[in-house]
Amino acid sequence: MPLPSSEYAIAFAAALWIALAVDRWLGEPPAALHPVVWMGRYLGMGSRIAPRMHQAKAVDLPMFFCGALVWCVGAMCVWGIAMGLQTLAMLHLPAWAVALALGLLFKPLFAWRMLRDEVLAVEAALGVSLDAGRMQLARLVSRDVERLSEREVRESAIESLAENLNDSLVAPVFWFVLLGLPGAALYRFANTADAMWGYRGERSGRDWTWFGKWAARADDVLSWIPARITVALLALAAWRWPGGLAFEARRTPSPNSGWPMAAMALLLGVRLAKPGVYALNAEGAAPTPADTGRAAQLGQRGVLLLAGAVLLIAAAMLLFVP
């Protein structure tokens, strides 16, 4: 028998807190059991369709539709599996077991502890040497790190924390609250596809301009609201609004990632830049090692605020939904 709406709200709020606790104490599951790894394998196989550079065309609609088709097939599979697991849990388990099952299933679809640890590890590596810092940063970003200065390595790490606070946590939680486990799984698939396919021009010997266009636009749409929620969480965590945010956020080519990155730059009072592409809060000071720690603290407070907001939503459903 399906759960009543009130029990449904409690179970989903509890599932989020269980997932956060698992993330805090256990981190990521083994790669063999990680659904994002499985998504990456599927997308890796699909990417073989993308043309080699010598085959690239200025306009290639057949390649666009191929990319869209491969994306949609994967998205439908991800949605269907997640929906099946959630439905089975809700039909056959008591409320406490639903919360536990959904919490364990939801956990691999976000990664806050790993993100925070990796960013702080970049700072620790910079304390050893610049080369060590660059090597550690390469685990976080897709940009070329070989020529980055110490300041640029630190800026890139803080940018990655701000951007991925949305991509790796806030957005999956948003879609989990809105559409349950299928929503979180679909977002994670879309974000992984964008990370692997969403490029303009050449990468790894292939041209992604048209094959990856659908994946890039789908991620833009699904990330639009969560990116703005991330800004609100960071502002609440710092207890002040980052003045001039909209102007700074529009300096980046992305319609979404610039918002949390610009918010972080303004709240910390530092300059964050991608060489040759953009500079956020350009008049700000160069970030220091202490600023990396401050960024991690702001992110952690934002995570707690997000979890608290989910509890408030559940409480509201208990009051107003039978």
PDB file of C-alpha atoms in Angstrom:
ATOM      1  CA  MET A   1       0.000   0.000   0.000  1.00  0.00           C
ATOM      2  CA  PRO A   2       1.440   3.441  -0.898  1.00  0.00           C
ATOM      3  CA  LEU A   3       2.557   5.743   1.888  1.00  0.00           C
ATOM      4  CA  PRO A   4       0.247   8.623   2.897  1.00  0.00           C
ATOM      5  CA  SER A   5       1.491  12.071   1.856  1.00  0.00           C
ATOM      6  CA  SER A   6       2.579  12.957   5.406  1.00  0.00           C
ATOM      7  CA  GLU A   7       4.676   9.811   5.758  1.00  0.00           C
ATOM      8  CA  TYR A   8       6.046  10.414   2.259  1.00  0.00           C
ATOM      9  CA  ALA A   9       7.283  13.872   3.320  1.00  0.00           C
ATOM     10  CA  ILE A  10       8.906  12.536   6.486  1.00  0.00           C
ATOM     11  CA  ALA A  11      10.531   9.638   4.619  1.00  0.00           C
ATOM     12  CA  PHE A  12      12.056  11.908   1.960  1.00  0.00           C
ATOM     13  CA  ALA A  13      13.364  14.433   4.497  1.00  0.00           C
ATOM     14  CA  ALA A  14      14.836  11.592   6.554  1.00  0.00           C
ATOM     15  CA  ALA A  15      16.341  10.073   3.391  1.00  0.00           C
ATOM     16  CA  LEU A  16      18.224  13.305   2.708  1.00  0.00           C
ATOM     17  CA  TRP A  17      19.656  13.411   6.225  1.00  0.00           C
ATOM     18  CA  ILE A  18      20.608   9.736   6.013  1.00  0.00           C
ATOM     19  CA  ALA A  19      22.336  10.397   2.674  1.00  0.00           C
ATOM     20  CA  LEU A  20      24.235  13.364   4.166  1.00  0.00           C
ATOM     21  CA  ALA A  21      25.298  11.255   7.143  1.00  0.00           C
ATOM     22  CA  VAL A  22      26.548   8.490   4.852  1.00  0.00           C
ATOM     23  CA  ASP A  23      28.414  11.072   2.776  1.00  0.00           C
ATOM     24  CA  ARG A  24      29.977  12.558   5.921  1.00  0.00           C
ATOM     25  CA  TRP A  25      31.102   9.300   7.491  1.00  0.00           C
ATOM     26  CA  LEU A  26      31.612   6.890   4.592  1.00  0.00           C
ATOM     27  CA  GLY A  27      32.060   9.024   1.470  1.00  0.00           C
ATOM     28  CA  GLU A  28      31.676   7.494  -1.977  1.00  0.00           C
ATOM     29  CA  PRO A  29      30.747   3.859  -2.693  1.00  0.00           C
ATOM     30  CA  PRO A  30      33.201   1.642  -4.621  1.00  0.00           C
ATOM     31  CA  ALA A  31      33.433   2.410  -8.333  1.00  0.00           C
ATOM     32  CA  ALA A  32      31.892  -0.961  -9.201  1.00  0.00           C
ATOM     33  CA  LEU A  33      28.722   0.035  -7.326  1.00  0.00           C
ATOM     34  CA  HIS A  34      28.656   3.718  -8.241  1.00  0.00           C
ATOM     35  CA  PRO A  35      25.771   4.713 -10.561  1.00  0.00           C
ATOM     36  CA  VAL A  36      27.620   7.802 -11.816  1.00  0.00           C
ATOM     37  CA  VAL A  37      30.469   5.541 -12.930  1.00  0.00           C
ATOM     38  CA  TRP A  38      27.933   3.440 -14.835  1.00  0.00           C
ATOM     39  CA  MET A  39      26.512   6.586 -16.424  1.00  0.00           C
ATOM     40  CA  GLY A  40      30.038   7.601 -17.423  1.00  0.00           C
ATOM     41  CA  ARG A  41      30.665   4.242 -19.069  1.00  0.00           C
ATOM     42  CA  TYR A  42      27.502   4.533 -21.126  1.00  0.00           C
ATOM     43  CA  LEU A  43      28.349   8.096 -22.141  1.00  0.00           C
ATOM     44  CA  GLY A  44      31.907   7.025 -22.948  1.00  0.00           C
ATOM     45  CA  MET A  45      30.620   4.395 -25.353  1.00  0.00           C
ATOM     46  CA  GLY A  46      28.209   6.882 -26.906  1.00  0.00           C
ATOM     47  CA  SER A  47      30.946   9.465 -27.362  1.00  0.00           C
ATOM     48  CA  ARG A  48      32.597   7.284 -29.992  1.00  0.00           C
ATOM     49  CA  ILE A  49      30.004   8.659 -32.414  1.00  0.00           C
ATOM     50  CA  ALA A  50      31.383  12.191 -32.064  1.00  0.00           C
ATOM     51  CA  PRO A  51      33.389  13.073 -35.204  1.00  0.00           C
ATOM     52  CA  ARG A  52      37.144  13.254 -35.389  1.00  0.00           C
ATOM     53  CA  MET A  53      38.507  16.720 -36.010  1.00  0.00           C
ATOM     54  CA  HIS A  54      39.114  16.102 -39.707  1.00  0.00           C
ATOM     55  CA  GLN A  55      35.428  15.127 -40.036  1.00  0.00           C
ATOM     56  CA  ALA A  56      34.072  18.214 -38.249  1.00  0.00           C
ATOM     57  CA  LYS A  57      31.558  20.447 -40.050  1.00  0.00           C
ATOM     58  CA  ALA A  58      30.570  24.037 -39.369  1.00  0.00           C
ATOM     59  CA  VAL A  59      26.924  22.961 -39.145  1.00  0.00           C
ATOM     60  CA  ASP A  60      26.171  19.293 -38.469  1.00  0.00           C
ATOM     61  CA  LEU A  61      22.509  18.694 -37.640  1.00  0.00           C
ATOM     62  CA  PRO A  62      22.709  14.882 -38.079  1.00  0.00           C
ATOM     63  CA  MET A  63      25.429  14.810 -35.411  1.00  0.00           C
ATOM     64  CA  PHE A  64      23.291  17.033 -33.160  1.00  0.00           C
ATOM     65  CA  PHE A  65      20.373  14.606 -33.432  1.00  0.00           C
ATOM     66  CA  CYS A  66      22.688  11.631 -32.821  1.00  0.00           C
ATOM     67  CA  GLY A  67      23.919  13.238 -29.602  1.00  0.00           C
ATOM     68  CA  ALA A  68      20.360  14.051 -28.542  1.00  0.00           C
ATOM     69  CA  LEU A  69      19.200  10.497 -29.250  1.00  0.00           C
ATOM     70  CA  VAL A  70      22.035   8.854 -27.295  1.00  0.00           C
ATOM     71  CA  TRP A  71      21.386  11.287 -24.419  1.00  0.00           C
ATOM     72  CA  CYS A  72      17.632  10.607 -24.387  1.00  0.00           C
ATOM     73  CA  VAL A  73      18.052   6.823 -24.435  1.00  0.00           C
ATOM     74  CA  GLY A  74      20.423   7.023 -21.466  1.00  0.00           C
ATOM     75  CA  ALA A  75      18.162   9.466 -19.632  1.00  0.00           C
ATOM     76  CA  MET A  76      15.135   7.195 -20.079  1.00  0.00           C
ATOM     77  CA  CYS A  77      17.073   4.204 -18.743  1.00  0.00           C
ATOM     78  CA  VAL A  78      18.302   6.163 -15.726  1.00  0.00           C
ATOM     79  CA  TRP A  79      14.821   7.531 -14.999  1.00  0.00           C
ATOM     80  CA  GLY A  80      13.186   4.105 -15.407  1.00  0.00           C
ATOM     81  CA  ILE A  81      15.614   2.299 -13.104  1.00  0.00           C
ATOM     82  CA  ALA A  82      15.364   4.997 -10.418  1.00  0.00           C
ATOM     83  CA  MET A  83      11.572   5.086 -10.666  1.00  0.00           C
ATOM     84  CA  GLY A  84      11.384   1.302 -10.388  1.00  0.00           C
ATOM     85  CA  LEU A  85      13.560   1.231  -7.264  1.00  0.00           C
ATOM     86  CA  GLN A  86      11.652   4.080  -5.612  1.00  0.00           C
ATOM     87  CA  THR A  87       8.263   2.533  -6.425  1.00  0.00           C
ATOM     88  CA  LEU A  88       9.275  -0.853  -5.045  1.00  0.00           C
ATOM     89  CA  ALA A  89      10.451   0.749  -1.817  1.00  0.00           C
ATOM     90  CA  MET A  90       7.304   2.818  -1.348  1.00  0.00           C
ATOM     91  CA  LEU A  91       4.948  -0.049  -2.120  1.00  0.00           C
ATOM     92  CA  HIS A  92       6.568  -2.744  -0.030  1.00  0.00           C
ATOM     93  CA  LEU A  93       8.494  -1.123   2.840  1.00  0.00           C
ATOM     94  CA  PRO A  94       7.423   0.694   6.008  1.00  0.00           C
ATOM     95  CA  ALA A  95       8.183   4.420   6.211  1.00  0.00           C
ATOM     96  CA  TRP A  96      11.421   4.024   8.188  1.00  0.00           C
ATOM     97  CA  ALA A  97      12.754   1.482   5.671  1.00  0.00           C
ATOM     98  CA  VAL A  98      11.738   3.703   2.753  1.00  0.00           C
ATOM     99  CA  ALA A  99      13.793   6.516   4.279  1.00  0.00           C
ATOM    100  CA  LEU A 100      16.795   4.223   4.727  1.00  0.00           C
ATOM    101  CA  ALA A 101      16.546   2.713   1.248  1.00  0.00           C
ATOM    102  CA  LEU A 102      16.090   6.064  -0.510  1.00  0.00           C
ATOM    103  CA  GLY A 103      18.877   7.626   1.542  1.00  0.00           C
ATOM    104  CA  LEU A 104      21.307   4.891   0.529  1.00  0.00           C
ATOM    105  CA  LEU A 105      20.188   5.055  -3.110  1.00  0.00           C
ATOM    106  CA  PHE A 106      20.359   8.846  -3.192  1.00  0.00           C
ATOM    107  CA  LYS A 107      23.821   9.177  -1.647  1.00  0.00           C
ATOM    108  CA  PRO A 108      25.847   8.219  -4.777  1.00  0.00           C
ATOM    109  CA  LEU A 109      24.008  10.918  -6.744  1.00  0.00           C
ATOM    110  CA  PHE A 110      25.751  13.738  -4.854  1.00  0.00           C
ATOM    111  CA  ALA A 111      29.245  14.254  -3.440  1.00  0.00           C
ATOM    112  CA  TRP A 112      29.934  17.002  -0.930  1.00  0.00           C
ATOM    113  CA  ARG A 113      32.572  15.375   1.292  1.00  0.00           C
ATOM    114  CA  MET A 114      34.699  14.320  -1.684  1.00  0.00           C
ATOM    115  CA  LEU A 115      34.469  17.804  -3.231  1.00  0.00           C
ATOM    116  CA  ARG A 116      35.430  19.545   0.003  1.00  0.00           C
ATOM    117  CA  ASP A 117      38.302  17.129   0.672  1.00  0.00           C
ATOM    118  CA  GLU A 118      39.669  17.453  -2.860  1.00  0.00           C
ATOM    119  CA  VAL A 119      39.658  21.266  -2.692  1.00  0.00           C
ATOM    120  CA  LEU A 120      41.398  21.306   0.683  1.00  0.00           C
ATOM    121  CA  ALA A 121      43.873  18.735  -0.673  1.00  0.00           C
ATOM    122  CA  VAL A 122      44.846  21.217  -3.405  1.00  0.00           C
ATOM    123  CA  GLU A 123      45.732  23.752  -0.709  1.00  0.00           C
ATOM    124  CA  ALA A 124      47.694  21.136   1.242  1.00  0.00           C
ATOM    125  CA  ALA A 125      49.563  20.150  -1.929  1.00  0.00           C
ATOM    126  CA  LEU A 126      50.422  23.786  -2.646  1.00  0.00           C
ATOM    127  CA  GLY A 127      52.063  23.815   0.775  1.00  0.00           C
ATOM    128  CA  VAL A 128      54.433  21.158  -0.542  1.00  0.00           C
ATOM    129  CA  SER A 129      55.143  22.593  -4.000  1.00  0.00           C
ATOM    130  CA  LEU A 130      53.507  24.291  -6.948  1.00  0.00           C
ATOM    131  CA  ASP A 131      53.815  21.135  -9.062  1.00  0.00           C
ATOM    132  CA  ALA A 132      52.089  19.108  -6.355  1.00  0.00           C
ATOM    133  CA  GLY A 133      49.284  21.654  -6.255  1.00  0.00           C
ATOM    134  CA  ARG A 134      48.870  21.505 -10.016  1.00  0.00           C
ATOM    135  CA  MET A 135      48.742  17.709  -9.962  1.00  0.00           C
ATOM    136  CA  GLN A 136      46.089  17.739  -7.251  1.00  0.00           C
ATOM    137  CA  LEU A 137      44.065  20.383  -9.083  1.00  0.00           C
ATOM    138  CA  ALA A 138      44.057  18.244 -12.226  1.00  0.00           C
ATOM    139  CA  ARG A 139      41.796  15.818 -10.332  1.00  0.00           C
ATOM    140  CA  LEU A 140      39.192  18.587 -10.019  1.00  0.00           C
ATOM    141  CA  VAL A 141      39.194  20.542 -13.283  1.00  0.00           C
ATOM    142  CA  SER A 142      39.396  19.833 -17.001  1.00  0.00           C
ATOM    143  CA  ARG A 143      41.520  22.898 -17.841  1.00  0.00           C
ATOM    144  CA  ASP A 144      45.258  22.697 -18.581  1.00  0.00           C
ATOM    145  CA  VAL A 145      47.029  23.125 -15.241  1.00  0.00           C
ATOM    146  CA  GLU A 146      50.641  22.913 -16.398  1.00  0.00           C
ATOM    147  CA  ARG A 147      51.230  26.661 -16.644  1.00  0.00           C
ATOM    148  CA  LEU A 148      49.072  27.880 -13.768  1.00  0.00           C
ATOM    149  CA  SER A 149      50.715  29.975 -11.066  1.00  0.00           C
ATOM    150  CA  GLU A 150      50.134  29.324  -7.369  1.00  0.00           C
ATOM    151  CA  ARG A 151      47.492  32.058  -7.299  1.00  0.00           C
ATOM    152  CA  GLU A 152      45.734  30.586 -10.347  1.00  0.00           C
ATOM    153  CA  VAL A 153      45.774  27.085  -8.867  1.00  0.00           C
ATOM    154  CA  ARG A 154      44.153  28.393  -5.680  1.00  0.00           C
ATOM    155  CA  GLU A 155      41.606  30.412  -7.647  1.00  0.00           C
ATOM    156  CA  SER A 156      40.709  27.347  -9.714  1.00  0.00           C
ATOM    157  CA  ALA A 157      40.208  25.226  -6.592  1.00  0.00           C
ATOM    158  CA  ILE A 158      37.884  27.779  -4.977  1.00  0.00           C
ATOM    159  CA  GLU A 159      35.979  28.183  -8.263  1.00  0.00           C
ATOM    160  CA  SER A 160      35.569  24.426  -8.469  1.00  0.00           C
ATOM    161  CA  LEU A 161      34.181  24.276  -4.939  1.00  0.00           C
ATOM    162  CA  ALA A 162      31.632  27.015  -5.674  1.00  0.00           C
ATOM    163  CA  GLU A 163      30.540  25.624  -9.043  1.00  0.00           C
ATOM    164  CA  ASN A 164      30.335  22.035  -7.852  1.00  0.00           C
ATOM    165  CA  LEU A 165      28.509  22.956  -4.674  1.00  0.00           C
ATOM    166  CA  ASN A 166      25.646  23.424  -7.116  1.00  0.00           C
ATOM    167  CA  ASP A 167      26.403  20.611  -9.550  1.00  0.00           C
ATOM    168  CA  SER A 168      27.377  17.994  -6.974  1.00  0.00           C
ATOM    169  CA  LEU A 169      24.941  18.782  -4.166  1.00  0.00           C
ATOM    170  CA  VAL A 170      22.349  21.554  -4.424  1.00  0.00           C
ATOM    171  CA  ALA A 171      20.993  20.558  -7.848  1.00  0.00           C
ATOM    172  CA  PRO A 172      20.695  16.816  -7.045  1.00  0.00           C
ATOM    173  CA  VAL A 173      18.926  17.688  -3.762  1.00  0.00           C
ATOM    174  CA  PHE A 174      16.612  20.142  -5.561  1.00  0.00           C
ATOM    175  CA  TRP A 175      15.526  17.521  -8.077  1.00  0.00           C
ATOM    176  CA  PHE A 176      15.276  14.851  -5.359  1.00  0.00           C
ATOM    177  CA  VAL A 177      12.873  17.058  -3.399  1.00  0.00           C
ATOM    178  CA  LEU A 178      10.897  17.934  -6.540  1.00  0.00           C
ATOM    179  CA  LEU A 179      10.766  14.588  -8.370  1.00  0.00           C
ATOM    180  CA  GLY A 180      12.215  12.020  -5.984  1.00  0.00           C
ATOM    181  CA  LEU A 181      15.009   9.600  -6.800  1.00  0.00           C
ATOM    182  CA  PRO A 182      14.277   9.673 -10.575  1.00  0.00           C
ATOM    183  CA  GLY A 183      14.714  13.455 -10.621  1.00  0.00           C
ATOM    184  CA  ALA A 184      18.068  13.286  -8.844  1.00  0.00           C
ATOM    185  CA  ALA A 185      19.259  10.466 -11.097  1.00  0.00           C
ATOM    186  CA  LEU A 186      18.209  12.301 -14.251  1.00  0.00           C
ATOM    187  CA  TYR A 187      20.035  15.441 -13.141  1.00  0.00           C
ATOM    188  CA  ARG A 188      23.178  13.479 -12.336  1.00  0.00           C
ATOM    189  CA  PHE A 189      23.070  11.877 -15.779  1.00  0.00           C
ATOM    190  CA  ALA A 190      22.599  15.272 -17.443  1.00  0.00           C
ATOM    191  CA  ASN A 191      25.439  16.847 -15.488  1.00  0.00           C
ATOM    192  CA  THR A 192      27.770  13.921 -16.229  1.00  0.00           C
ATOM    193  CA  ALA A 193      26.890  14.132 -19.924  1.00  0.00           C
ATOM    194  CA  ASP A 194      27.660  17.847 -19.932  1.00  0.00           C
ATOM    195  CA  ALA A 195      31.007  17.210 -18.231  1.00  0.00           C
ATOM    196  CA  MET A 196      31.930  14.602 -20.850  1.00  0.00           C
ATOM    197  CA  TRP A 197      30.305  15.999 -23.994  1.00  0.00           C
ATOM    198  CA  GLY A 198      29.470  19.650 -23.401  1.00  0.00           C
ATOM    199  CA  TYR A 199      32.409  21.298 -25.172  1.00  0.00           C
ATOM    200  CA  ARG A 200      32.822  23.576 -28.125  1.00  0.00           C
ATOM    201  CA  GLY A 201      35.450  22.485 -30.581  1.00  0.00           C
ATOM    202  CA  GLU A 202      38.158  19.891 -29.996  1.00  0.00           C
ATOM    203  CA  ARG A 203      38.794  17.718 -26.977  1.00  0.00           C
ATOM    204  CA  SER A 204      40.617  14.393 -26.959  1.00  0.00           C
ATOM    205  CA  GLY A 205      40.832  14.419 -30.745  1.00  0.00           C
ATOM    206  CA  ARG A 206      37.084  14.774 -31.358  1.00  0.00           C
ATOM    207  CA  ASP A 207      34.857  17.725 -32.190  1.00  0.00           C
ATOM    208  CA  TRP A 208      32.025  18.144 -29.661  1.00  0.00           C
ATOM    209  CA  THR A 209      30.400  21.305 -30.994  1.00  0.00           C
ATOM    210  CA  TRP A 210      27.299  19.618 -32.396  1.00  0.00           C
ATOM    211  CA  PHE A 211      27.314  16.156 -30.848  1.00  0.00           C
ATOM    212  CA  GLY A 212      27.499  17.608 -27.321  1.00  0.00           C
ATOM    213  CA  LYS A 213      25.169  20.580 -27.845  1.00  0.00           C
ATOM    214  CA  TRP A 214      22.019  18.839 -26.559  1.00  0.00           C
ATOM    215  CA  ALA A 215      23.828  17.631 -23.433  1.00  0.00           C
ATOM    216  CA  ALA A 216      25.144  21.118 -22.713  1.00  0.00           C
ATOM    217  CA  ARG A 217      21.741  22.771 -23.144  1.00  0.00           C
ATOM    218  CA  ALA A 218      19.937  20.120 -21.068  1.00  0.00           C
ATOM    219  CA  ASP A 219      22.341  20.693 -18.192  1.00  0.00           C
ATOM    220  CA  ASP A 220      21.860  24.465 -18.519  1.00  0.00           C
ATOM    221  CA  VAL A 221      18.092  24.065 -18.150  1.00  0.00           C
ATOM    222  CA  LEU A 222      18.229  21.627 -15.228  1.00  0.00           C
ATOM    223  CA  SER A 223      20.859  23.679 -13.369  1.00  0.00           C
ATOM    224  CA  TRP A 224      19.265  27.113 -13.800  1.00  0.00           C
ATOM    225  CA  ILE A 225      17.146  27.254 -10.632  1.00  0.00           C
ATOM    226  CA  PRO A 226      19.579  25.290  -8.396  1.00  0.00           C
ATOM    227  CA  ALA A 227      22.451  27.634  -9.321  1.00  0.00           C
ATOM    228  CA  ARG A 228      20.454  30.585  -7.991  1.00  0.00           C
ATOM    229  CA  ILE A 229      19.488  28.617  -4.875  1.00  0.00           C
ATOM    230  CA  THR A 230      23.199  27.971  -4.306  1.00  0.00           C
ATOM    231  CA  VAL A 231      23.816  31.722  -4.329  1.00  0.00           C
ATOM    232  CA  ALA A 232      21.098  32.201  -1.717  1.00  0.00           C
ATOM    233  CA  LEU A 233      22.616  29.485   0.484  1.00  0.00           C
ATOM    234  CA  LEU A 234      26.085  31.046   0.277  1.00  0.00           C
ATOM    235  CA  ALA A 235      24.666  34.486   1.045  1.00  0.00           C
ATOM    236  CA  LEU A 236      22.806  33.125   4.072  1.00  0.00           C
ATOM    237  CA  ALA A 237      25.927  31.269   5.174  1.00  0.00           C
ATOM    238  CA  ALA A 238      27.891  34.538   5.060  1.00  0.00           C
ATOM    239  CA  TRP A 239      24.887  36.509   6.372  1.00  0.00           C
ATOM    240  CA  ARG A 240      25.186  39.164   3.662  1.00  0.00           C
ATOM    241  CA  TRP A 241      24.251  39.582   0.017  1.00  0.00           C
ATOM    242  CA  PRO A 242      27.106  39.750  -2.527  1.00  0.00           C
ATOM    243  CA  GLY A 243      26.651  43.192  -4.090  1.00  0.00           C
ATOM    244  CA  GLY A 244      27.079  43.405  -7.852  1.00  0.00           C
ATOM    245  CA  LEU A 245      26.439  39.678  -8.239  1.00  0.00           C
ATOM    246  CA  ALA A 246      24.452  39.746 -11.486  1.00  0.00           C
ATOM    247  CA  PHE A 247      27.055  41.858 -13.278  1.00  0.00           C
ATOM    248  CA  GLU A 248      29.905  39.582 -12.205  1.00  0.00           C
ATOM    249  CA  ALA A 249      28.034  36.331 -12.898  1.00  0.00           C
ATOM    250  CA  ARG A 250      27.435  37.318 -16.520  1.00  0.00           C
ATOM    251  CA  ARG A 251      31.165  37.558 -17.177  1.00  0.00           C
ATOM    252  CA  THR A 252      31.333  33.774 -17.572  1.00  0.00           C
ATOM    253  CA  PRO A 253      30.173  31.950 -20.719  1.00  0.00           C
ATOM    254  CA  SER A 254      27.922  29.639 -18.677  1.00  0.00           C
ATOM    255  CA  PRO A 255      24.413  30.843 -17.746  1.00  0.00           C
ATOM    256  CA  ASN A 256      24.696  29.045 -14.398  1.00  0.00           C
ATOM    257  CA  SER A 257      28.198  28.370 -13.081  1.00  0.00           C
ATOM    258  CA  GLY A 258      29.055  32.064 -12.939  1.00  0.00           C
ATOM    259  CA  TRP A 259      26.457  32.680 -10.236  1.00  0.00           C
ATOM    260  CA  PRO A 260      27.884  30.555  -7.399  1.00  0.00           C
ATOM    261  CA  MET A 261      31.467  31.377  -8.466  1.00  0.00           C
ATOM    262  CA  ALA A 262      30.779  35.109  -8.515  1.00  0.00           C
ATOM    263  CA  ALA A 263      28.987  34.868  -5.184  1.00  0.00           C
ATOM    264  CA  MET A 264      31.981  33.106  -3.657  1.00  0.00           C
ATOM    265  CA  ALA A 265      34.420  35.681  -5.073  1.00  0.00           C
ATOM    266  CA  LEU A 266      32.391  38.599  -3.732  1.00  0.00           C
ATOM    267  CA  LEU A 267      31.702  37.060  -0.326  1.00  0.00           C
ATOM    268  CA  LEU A 268      35.385  36.226   0.186  1.00  0.00           C
ATOM    269  CA  GLY A 269      36.513  39.552  -1.302  1.00  0.00           C
ATOM    270  CA  VAL A 270      38.921  37.803  -3.682  1.00  0.00           C
ATOM    271  CA  ARG A 271      39.553  37.632  -7.411  1.00  0.00           C
ATOM    272  CA  LEU A 272      38.642  34.365  -9.128  1.00  0.00           C
ATOM    273  CA  ALA A 273      39.579  33.929 -12.777  1.00  0.00           C
ATOM    274  CA  LYS A 274      40.009  31.455 -15.591  1.00  0.00           C
ATOM    275  CA  PRO A 275      43.009  32.648 -17.611  1.00  0.00           C
ATOM    276  CA  GLY A 276      41.978  34.104 -20.931  1.00  0.00           C
ATOM    277  CA  VAL A 277      38.259  33.571 -20.307  1.00  0.00           C
ATOM    278  CA  TYR A 278      36.943  35.648 -17.392  1.00  0.00           C
ATOM    279  CA  ALA A 279      37.841  37.377 -14.141  1.00  0.00           C
ATOM    280  CA  LEU A 280      35.286  37.614 -11.324  1.00  0.00           C
ATOM    281  CA  ASN A 281      35.611  40.456  -8.819  1.00  0.00           C
ATOM    282  CA  ALA A 282      38.685  41.521 -10.756  1.00  0.00           C
ATOM    283  CA  GLU A 283      39.570  44.231  -8.239  1.00  0.00           C
ATOM    284  CA  GLY A 284      39.573  41.759  -5.352  1.00  0.00           C
ATOM    285  CA  ALA A 285      42.650  40.523  -3.537  1.00  0.00           C
ATOM    286  CA  ALA A 286      44.523  37.394  -4.553  1.00  0.00           C
ATOM    287  CA  PRO A 287      43.145  34.461  -2.521  1.00  0.00           C
ATOM    288  CA  THR A 288      45.271  33.183   0.348  1.00  0.00           C
ATOM    289  CA  PRO A 289      45.404  29.713   1.936  1.00  0.00           C
ATOM    290  CA  ALA A 290      42.984  30.997   4.579  1.00  0.00           C
ATOM    291  CA  ASP A 291      40.486  31.863   1.839  1.00  0.00           C
ATOM    292  CA  THR A 292      40.382  28.249   0.686  1.00  0.00           C
ATOM    293  CA  GLY A 293      39.413  27.248   4.210  1.00  0.00           C
ATOM    294  CA  ARG A 294      36.829  30.037   4.374  1.00  0.00           C
ATOM    295  CA  ALA A 295      35.318  28.856   1.090  1.00  0.00           C
ATOM    296  CA  ALA A 296      35.012  25.322   2.457  1.00  0.00           C
ATOM    297  CA  GLN A 297      33.358  26.663   5.618  1.00  0.00           C
ATOM    298  CA  LEU A 298      30.844  28.693   3.617  1.00  0.00           C
ATOM    299  CA  GLY A 299      30.042  25.601   1.580  1.00  0.00           C
ATOM    300  CA  GLN A 300      29.564  23.497   4.710  1.00  0.00           C
ATOM    301  CA  ARG A 301      27.199  26.057   6.219  1.00  0.00           C
ATOM    302  CA  GLY A 302      25.298  26.112   2.931  1.00  0.00           C
ATOM    303  CA  VAL A 303      24.906  22.327   3.081  1.00  0.00           C
ATOM    304  CA  LEU A 304      23.443  22.528   6.592  1.00  0.00           C
ATOM    305  CA  LEU A 305      21.089  25.329   5.535  1.00  0.00           C
ATOM    306  CA  LEU A 306      19.929  23.225   2.581  1.00  0.00           C
ATOM    307  CA  ALA A 307      19.249  20.236   4.821  1.00  0.00           C
ATOM    308  CA  GLY A 308      17.358  22.477   7.226  1.00  0.00           C
ATOM    309  CA  ALA A 309      15.267  23.872   4.370  1.00  0.00           C
ATOM    310  CA  VAL A 310      14.244  20.344   3.379  1.00  0.00           C
ATOM    311  CA  LEU A 311      13.094  19.725   6.952  1.00  0.00           C
ATOM    312  CA  LEU A 312      10.991  22.893   6.816  1.00  0.00           C
ATOM    313  CA  ILE A 313       9.413  21.737   3.555  1.00  0.00           C
ATOM    314  CA  ALA A 314       8.575  18.388   5.149  1.00  0.00           C
ATOM    315  CA  ALA A 315       7.092  20.137   8.205  1.00  0.00           C
ATOM    316  CA  ALA A 316       4.962  22.333   5.937  1.00  0.00           C
ATOM    317  CA  MET A 317       3.650  19.252   4.135  1.00  0.00           C
ATOM    318  CA  LEU A 318       2.732  17.699   7.485  1.00  0.00           C
ATOM    319  CA  LEU A 319       0.715  20.792   8.353  1.00  0.00           C
ATOM    320  CA  PHE A 320      -1.043  21.424   5.059  1.00  0.00           C
ATOM    321  CA  VAL A 321      -1.149  18.060   3.224  1.00  0.00           C
ATOM    322  CA  PRO A 322      -3.344  15.222   4.556  1.00  0.00           C
TER     323      PRO A 322
END
